[in-house]
Amino acid sequence: MYVGVTWGTRAPAKSTSDRLSAGGNDRHTSAAMLSICARHTRGGIYLCNYLTTQRAGGPAPCHVSTSQPSLSKGHRDYSLPNASWSQNLQDLYNKYQELTKNGDWKRLPSYNTSVHHREGDPMDGERENRLFTRNLDKDGVGLEYCMFYNKAEKRMVCIFQPGPYLEGPPGFLHGGCTATMIDSTAGGGAVCTVGPVFTANLNIDYRNPILLGSTAIADSTVEKVDGRKVYTRCTVRGHDDKVVYAEATGLFIKSSNL
Ligand SMILES: CCCCCCCCCC(=O)SCCNC(=O)CCNC(=O)[C@H](O)C(C)(C)COP(=O)(O)OP(=O)(O)OC[C@H]1O[C@@H](n2cnc3c(N)ncnc32)[C@H](O)[C@@H]1OP(=O)(O)O
């Protein structure tokens, strides 16, 4: 499936997230081309073809080109910048987008369902299910994030900005949400490295609280693959690398029956 999206100029951001963050300016976001399919089946997580379906030689033909996020068949790509993104998140996005240019890094599109974006998926159609990390309808109040994968380094980076609906301690991100981002980032890296997996174990040391509206990076690497076992390590740090928020290891088990 190919989906191309062109973004236009947007109004200055006024979200809580932006007020809380150091940045808050909005900016033009360049066109992005992407292709991916992802699916969850029986709890196993798939990310298919995204490393192979991007066409060489520049942007692929677009199915969608609008000044708004792609909503073709409801398949908006939530990994693209929107008006709730802080300047810090936008800057990191631009940095990693730049790194995709030589092919070392790939940006992963992200949808709010696990299966709807797959053309011809038998589960396509009206479904109530939402991807946990994309279950809020309003931009900026929940998780804003984008993942980039480096195949050679078996490394997944997720830049993210937690919004005001994710509060744990007053003003700070709930630890369960931090765990979710670690699970998703390390799990996504495991999937991209070996195929569908289940999370078997997550071990997290929380080092510093994450301010709501700030910008953070979850940086995960697959350290070892031993049979069906995929060992990962993940660090969550601030956008400027000055603060470590959490350190984690994760064990993912390659699905045996998918
Ligand atoms: C970009 C988007 C990316 C999206 C990523 C999303 C990430 C989110 C991922 C999830 O949330 S997945 C949902 C949460 N996880 C689960 O619900 C899994 C529940 N557990 C299970 O289904 C099974 O326990 C599991 C599949 C993990 C393992 O069962 P199996 O029957 O397939 O394997 P088995 O028990 O034979 O274990 C295989 C090996 O792993 C080892 N193992 C399994 N669980 C372990 C554990 N917890 N700790 C340590 N080792 C473990 C086990 O000892 C064994 O080692 P050996 O091969 O050396 O004998």
GROMACS .gro file of C-alpha atoms and ligand atoms in nm:
model
  317
    1MET     CA    1   0.000   0.000   0.000
    2TYR     CA    2   0.131   0.343  -0.085
    3VAL     CA    3   0.009   0.655   0.082
    4GLY     CA    4   0.158   0.992   0.010
    5VAL     CA    5   0.076   1.295   0.216
    6THR     CA    6   0.155   1.658   0.159
    7TRP     CA    7   0.130   1.899   0.444
    8GLY     CA    8   0.064   2.268   0.415
    9THR     CA    9   0.116   2.559   0.649
   10ARG     CA   10  -0.057   2.521   0.980
   11ALA     CA   11  -0.170   2.763   1.245
   12PRO     CA   12   0.054   2.814   1.549
   13ALA     CA   13   0.011   2.540   1.803
   14LYS     CA   14  -0.181   2.626   2.118
   15SER     CA   15  -0.208   2.292   2.289
   16THR     CA   16  -0.127   2.225   2.650
   17SER     CA   17   0.158   2.014   2.527
   18ASP     CA   18   0.310   2.304   2.347
   19ARG     CA   19   0.267   2.543   2.635
   20LEU     CA   20   0.444   2.299   2.861
   21SER     CA   21   0.725   2.226   2.627
   22ALA     CA   22   1.026   2.438   2.562
   23GLY     CA   23   0.931   2.491   2.202
   24GLY     CA   24   0.589   2.530   2.060
   25ASN     CA   25   0.647   2.694   1.726
   26ASP     CA   26   0.487   2.539   1.431
   27ARG     CA   27   0.651   2.494   1.099
   28HIS     CA   28   0.605   2.363   0.755
   29THR     CA   29   0.642   1.995   0.725
   30SER     CA   30   0.766   1.855   0.403
   31ALA     CA   31   0.597   1.585   0.209
   32ALA     CA   32   0.667   1.233   0.313
   33MET     CA   33   0.626   0.911   0.131
   34LEU     CA   34   0.580   0.592   0.310
   35SER     CA   35   0.467   0.243   0.285
   36ILE     CA   36   0.402  -0.012   0.552
   37CYS     CA   37   0.169  -0.271   0.666
   38ALA     CA   38   0.138  -0.374   1.024
   39ARG     CA   39  -0.089  -0.621   1.188
   40HIS     CA   40  -0.163  -0.784   1.511
   41THR     CA   41  -0.287  -1.138   1.486
   42ARG     CA   42  -0.352  -1.345   1.794
   43GLY     CA   43  -0.142  -1.098   1.987
   44GLY     CA   44   0.159  -1.135   1.760
   45ILE     CA   45   0.279  -0.813   1.607
   46TYR     CA   46   0.360  -0.774   1.243
   47LEU     CA   47   0.523  -0.499   1.051
   48CYS     CA   48   0.547  -0.608   0.691
   49ASN     CA   49   0.718  -0.485   0.383
   50TYR     CA   50   0.799  -0.138   0.495
   51LEU     CA   51   1.165  -0.197   0.436
   52THR     CA   52   1.108  -0.314   0.085
   53THR     CA   53   0.813  -0.123  -0.053
   54GLN     CA   54   0.955   0.225  -0.057
   55ARG     CA   55   1.024   0.304  -0.416
   56ALA     CA   56   1.366   0.418  -0.520
   57GLY     CA   57   1.431   0.754  -0.679
   58GLY     CA   58   1.208   0.979  -0.477
   59PRO     CA   59   0.848   0.997  -0.373
   60ALA     CA   60   0.617   0.731  -0.499
   61PRO     CA   61   0.288   0.810  -0.664
   62CYS     CA   62   0.050   0.948  -0.410
   63HIS     CA   63  -0.291   0.813  -0.342
   64VAL     CA   64  -0.358   1.109  -0.121
   65SER     CA   65  -0.230   1.461  -0.131
   66THR     CA   66  -0.403   1.706   0.098
   67SER     CA   67  -0.326   1.984   0.338
   68GLN     CA   68  -0.459   1.766   0.615
   69PRO     CA   69  -0.344   1.430   0.747
   70SER     CA   70  -0.427   1.142   0.520
   71LEU     CA   71  -0.777   1.022   0.587
   72SER     CA   72  -0.808   0.791   0.292
   73LYS     CA   73  -1.039   0.514   0.407
   74GLY     CA   74  -0.971   0.647   0.757
   75HIS     CA   75  -0.608   0.555   0.727
   76ARG     CA   76  -0.449   0.865   0.861
   77ASP     CA   77  -0.078   0.832   0.926
   78TYR     CA   78  -0.043   0.950   1.284
   79SER     CA   79   0.336   0.951   1.273
   80LEU     CA   80   0.333   1.268   1.066
   81PRO     CA   81   0.369   1.603   1.241
   82ASN     CA   82   0.058   1.789   1.345
   83ALA     CA   83  -0.009   2.126   1.507
   84SER     CA   84   0.025   1.985   1.858
   85TRP     CA   85   0.389   1.894   1.806
   86SER     CA   86   0.640   2.103   1.997
   87GLN     CA   87   0.939   2.254   1.827
   88ASN     CA   88   1.159   1.995   1.997
   89LEU     CA   89   0.957   1.706   1.859
   90GLN     CA   90   0.949   1.865   1.517
   91ASP     CA   91   1.326   1.919   1.525
   92LEU     CA   92   1.390   1.556   1.614
   93TYR     CA   93   1.152   1.444   1.343
   94ASN     CA   94   1.340   1.657   1.091
   95LYS     CA   95   1.671   1.516   1.215
   96TYR     CA   96   1.566   1.155   1.167
   97GLN     CA   97   1.388   1.229   0.843
   98GLU     CA   98   1.719   1.362   0.719
   99LEU     CA   99   1.884   1.038   0.826
  100THR     CA  100   1.638   0.840   0.615
  101LYS     CA  101   1.774   0.996   0.299
  102ASN     CA  102   2.064   0.754   0.257
  103GLY     CA  103   1.847   0.457   0.340
  104ASP     CA  104   2.002   0.370   0.674
  105TRP     CA  105   1.691   0.473   0.864
  106LYS     CA  106   1.328   0.421   0.773
  107ARG     CA  107   1.033   0.602   0.915
  108LEU     CA  108   0.745   0.381   1.024
  109PRO     CA  109   0.398   0.507   0.943
  110SER     CA  110   0.150   0.463   1.224
  111TYR     CA  111  -0.223   0.409   1.219
  112ASN     CA  112  -0.485   0.410   1.490
  113THR     CA  113  -0.590   0.057   1.419
  114SER     CA  114  -0.380  -0.250   1.375
  115VAL     CA  115  -0.537  -0.379   1.059
  116HIS     CA  116  -0.739  -0.115   0.877
  117HIS     CA  117  -0.452   0.020   0.677
  118ARG     CA  118  -0.383  -0.312   0.509
  119GLU     CA  119  -0.536  -0.321   0.171
  120GLY     CA  120  -0.737  -0.633   0.128
  121ASP     CA  121  -0.706  -0.735   0.489
  122PRO     CA  122  -0.989  -0.970   0.574
  123MET     CA  123  -1.036  -0.780   0.897
  124ASP     CA  124  -1.069  -0.450   0.713
  125GLY     CA  125  -1.396  -0.267   0.763
  126GLU     CA  126  -1.579  -0.128   1.059
  127ARG     CA  127  -1.407  -0.228   1.380
  128GLU     CA  128  -1.419  -0.081   1.724
  129ASN     CA  129  -1.066  -0.186   1.812
  130ARG     CA  130  -0.805   0.084   1.842
  131LEU     CA  131  -0.432   0.059   1.876
  132PHE     CA  132  -0.361   0.132   2.242
  133THR     CA  133  -0.109   0.405   2.165
  134ARG     CA  134  -0.344   0.578   1.920
  135ASN     CA  135  -0.672   0.560   2.105
  136LEU     CA  136  -0.746   0.930   2.156
  137ASP     CA  137  -0.919   1.132   1.886
  138LYS     CA  138  -0.773   1.470   1.967
  139ASP     CA  139  -0.420   1.558   1.864
  140GLY     CA  140  -0.177   1.636   2.142
  141VAL     CA  141  -0.373   1.512   2.444
  142GLY     CA  142  -0.232   1.161   2.433
  143LEU     CA  143   0.076   1.022   2.269
  144GLU     CA  144   0.232   1.195   1.976
  145TYR     CA  145   0.513   0.985   1.839
  146CYS     CA  146   0.704   0.866   1.538
  147MET     CA  147   0.936   0.567   1.505
  148PHE     CA  148   1.245   0.523   1.292
  149TYR     CA  149   1.423   0.192   1.236
  150ASN     CA  150   1.785   0.127   1.147
  151LYS     CA  151   1.819  -0.222   1.006
  152ALA     CA  152   2.199  -0.245   1.021
  153GLU     CA  153   2.200  -0.144   1.387
  154LYS     CA  154   1.882  -0.338   1.472
  155ARG     CA  155   1.780  -0.018   1.639
  156MET     CA  156   1.442   0.144   1.681
  157VAL     CA  157   1.407   0.504   1.789
  158CYS     CA  158   1.076   0.651   1.895
  159ILE     CA  159   1.049   1.026   1.939
  160PHE     CA  160   0.747   1.109   2.147
  161GLN     CA  161   0.556   1.378   2.328
  162PRO     CA  162   0.315   1.274   2.603
  163GLY     CA  163   0.006   1.491   2.639
  164PRO     CA  164  -0.203   1.602   2.938
  165TYR     CA  165  -0.435   1.300   2.939
  166LEU     CA  166  -0.145   1.074   3.037
  167GLU     CA  167  -0.078   1.214   3.379
  168GLY     CA  168   0.056   1.007   3.663
  169PRO     CA  169   0.216   1.221   3.933
  170PRO     CA  170   0.087   1.580   3.894
  171GLY     CA  171   0.237   1.725   3.578
  172PHE     CA  172   0.428   1.412   3.491
  173LEU     CA  173   0.377   1.111   3.270
  174HIS     CA  174   0.225   0.794   3.414
  175GLY     CA  175   0.486   0.521   3.444
  176GLY     CA  176   0.260   0.276   3.267
  177CYS     CA  177   0.269   0.498   2.965
  178THR     CA  178   0.646   0.509   2.974
  179ALA     CA  179   0.635   0.130   2.985
  180THR     CA  180   0.402   0.130   2.687
  181MET     CA  181   0.641   0.338   2.484
  182ILE     CA  182   0.931   0.112   2.580
  183ASP     CA  183   0.728  -0.197   2.492
  184SER     CA  184   0.618  -0.049   2.162
  185THR     CA  185   0.963   0.073   2.067
  186ALA     CA  186   1.157  -0.237   2.170
  187GLY     CA  187   0.876  -0.460   2.040
  188GLY     CA  188   0.869  -0.274   1.712
  189GLY     CA  189   1.245  -0.315   1.684
  190ALA     CA  190   1.214  -0.686   1.754
  191VAL     CA  191   0.941  -0.722   1.492
  192CYS     CA  192   1.145  -0.540   1.234
  193THR     CA  193   1.442  -0.762   1.312
  194VAL     CA  194   1.287  -1.109   1.335
  195GLY     CA  195   0.917  -1.083   1.252
  196PRO     CA  196   0.612  -1.121   1.476
  197VAL     CA  197   0.678  -1.141   1.849
  198PHE     CA  198   0.507  -1.137   2.185
  199THR     CA  199   0.639  -0.943   2.481
  200ALA     CA  200   0.748  -1.193   2.746
  201ASN     CA  201   0.931  -0.972   2.991
  202LEU     CA  202   0.993  -0.604   3.049
  203ASN     CA  203   1.225  -0.478   3.322
  204ILE     CA  204   1.225  -0.102   3.374
  205ASP     CA  205   1.429   0.128   3.595
  206TYR     CA  206   1.260   0.466   3.617
  207ARG     CA  207   1.536   0.724   3.665
  208ASN     CA  208   1.360   1.059   3.629
  209PRO     CA  209   0.998   1.169   3.580
  210ILE     CA  210   0.891   1.282   3.235
  211LEU     CA  211   0.717   1.619   3.221
  212LEU     CA  212   0.392   1.617   3.029
  213GLY     CA  213   0.436   1.803   2.703
  214SER     CA  214   0.809   1.747   2.690
  215THR     CA  215   0.981   1.560   2.413
  216ALA     CA  216   1.155   1.230   2.478
  217ILE     CA  217   1.332   0.959   2.283
  218ALA     CA  218   1.298   0.586   2.339
  219ASP     CA  219   1.604   0.424   2.187
  220SER     CA  220   1.603   0.046   2.160
  221THR     CA  221   1.844  -0.210   2.023
  222VAL     CA  222   1.812  -0.582   1.966
  223GLU     CA  223   2.113  -0.713   2.151
  224LYS     CA  224   2.082  -1.085   2.092
  225VAL     CA  225   1.861  -1.334   1.915
  226ASP     CA  226   1.872  -1.682   2.064
  227GLY     CA  227   1.633  -1.914   1.889
  228ARG     CA  228   1.290  -1.761   1.941
  229LYS     CA  229   1.413  -1.529   2.214
  230VAL     CA  230   1.489  -1.169   2.123
  231TYR     CA  231   1.676  -0.969   2.385
  232THR     CA  232   1.643  -0.592   2.369
  233ARG     CA  233   1.770  -0.294   2.562
  234CYS     CA  234   1.597   0.041   2.565
  235THR     CA  235   1.682   0.382   2.708
  236VAL     CA  236   1.437   0.670   2.735
  237ARG     CA  237   1.600   1.009   2.750
  238GLY     CA  238   1.516   1.373   2.697
  239HIS     CA  239   1.517   1.533   2.356
  240ASP     CA  240   1.863   1.680   2.412
  241ASP     CA  241   2.008   1.364   2.569
  242LYS     CA  242   2.072   1.547   2.897
  243VAL     CA  243   1.832   1.347   3.112
  244VAL     CA  244   1.782   0.972   3.129
  245TYR     CA  245   1.419   0.895   3.212
  246ALA     CA  246   1.426   0.518   3.210
  247GLU     CA  247   1.641   0.219   3.127
  248ALA     CA  248   1.491  -0.113   3.035
  249THR     CA  249   1.550  -0.458   2.903
  250GLY     CA  250   1.287  -0.651   2.717
  251LEU     CA  251   1.253  -1.013   2.615
  252PHE     CA  252   1.036  -1.084   2.314
  253ILE     CA  253   0.947  -1.431   2.193
  254LYS     CA  254   0.923  -1.492   1.827
  255SER     CA  255   0.584  -1.628   1.750
  256SER     CA  256   0.597  -1.998   1.680
  257ASN     CA  257   0.260  -2.035   1.514
  258LEU     CA  258   0.232  -1.730   1.290
  259LIG     C1  259   0.553  -0.002   1.551
  259LIG     C2  260   0.453  -0.072   1.631
  259LIG     C3  261   0.514  -0.185   1.703
  259LIG     C4  262   0.415  -0.247   1.792
  259LIG     C5  263   0.485  -0.323   1.899
  259LIG     C6  264   0.386  -0.348   2.008
  259LIG     C7  265   0.452  -0.408   2.127
  259LIG     C8  266   0.346  -0.455   2.220
  259LIG     C9  267   0.366  -0.598   2.242
  259LIG    C10  268   0.262  -0.656   2.329
  259LIG     O1  269   0.197  -0.588   2.403
  259LIG     S1  270   0.240  -0.826   2.315
  259LIG    C11  271   0.114  -0.852   2.435
  259LIG    C12  272   0.172  -0.878   2.573
  259LIG     N1  273   0.235  -1.007   2.577
  259LIG    C13  274   0.161  -1.117   2.592
  259LIG     O2  275   0.043  -1.114   2.603
  259LIG    C14  276   0.237  -1.247   2.591
  259LIG    C15  277   0.178  -1.346   2.689
  259LIG     N2  278   0.267  -1.463   2.700
  259LIG    C16  279   0.262  -1.560   2.605
  259LIG     O3  280   0.178  -1.558   2.515
  259LIG    C17  281   0.363  -1.667   2.614
  259LIG     O4  282   0.408  -1.681   2.746
  259LIG    C18  283   0.485  -1.640   2.522
  259LIG    C19  284   0.439  -1.628   2.378
  259LIG    C20  285   0.561  -1.513   2.563
  259LIG    C21  286   0.583  -1.756   2.533
  259LIG     O5  287   0.509  -1.876   2.518
  259LIG     P1  288   0.555  -1.987   2.415
  259LIG     O6  289   0.476  -2.110   2.450
  259LIG     O7  290   0.546  -1.938   2.275
  259LIG     O8  291   0.710  -2.010   2.445
  259LIG     P2  292   0.775  -2.091   2.563
  259LIG     O9  293   0.700  -2.079   2.691
  259LIG    O10  294   0.804  -2.230   2.513
  259LIG    O11  295   0.912  -2.013   2.582
  259LIG    C22  296   1.003  -2.004   2.473
  259LIG    C23  297   1.137  -1.967   2.533
  259LIG    O12  298   1.123  -1.836   2.590
  259LIG    C24  299   1.150  -1.841   2.730
  259LIG     N3  300   1.059  -1.753   2.798
  259LIG    C25  301   0.927  -1.740   2.777
  259LIG     N4  302   0.874  -1.648   2.857
  259LIG    C26  303   0.974  -1.602   2.931
  259LIG    C27  304   0.983  -1.504   3.032
  259LIG     N5  305   0.877  -1.436   3.073
  259LIG     N6  306   1.104  -1.479   3.085
  259LIG    C28  307   1.213  -1.547   3.044
  259LIG     N7  308   1.212  -1.640   2.947
  259LIG    C29  309   1.093  -1.667   2.892
  259LIG    C30  310   1.127  -1.987   2.769
  259LIG    O13  311   1.199  -2.020   2.884
  259LIG    C31  312   1.178  -2.057   2.646
  259LIG    O14  313   1.318  -2.057   2.649
  259LIG     P3  314   1.401  -2.181   2.585
  259LIG    O15  315   1.370  -2.178   2.438
  259LIG    O16  316   1.545  -2.151   2.615
  259LIG    O17  317   1.350  -2.305   2.652
   0.00000   0.00000   0.00000
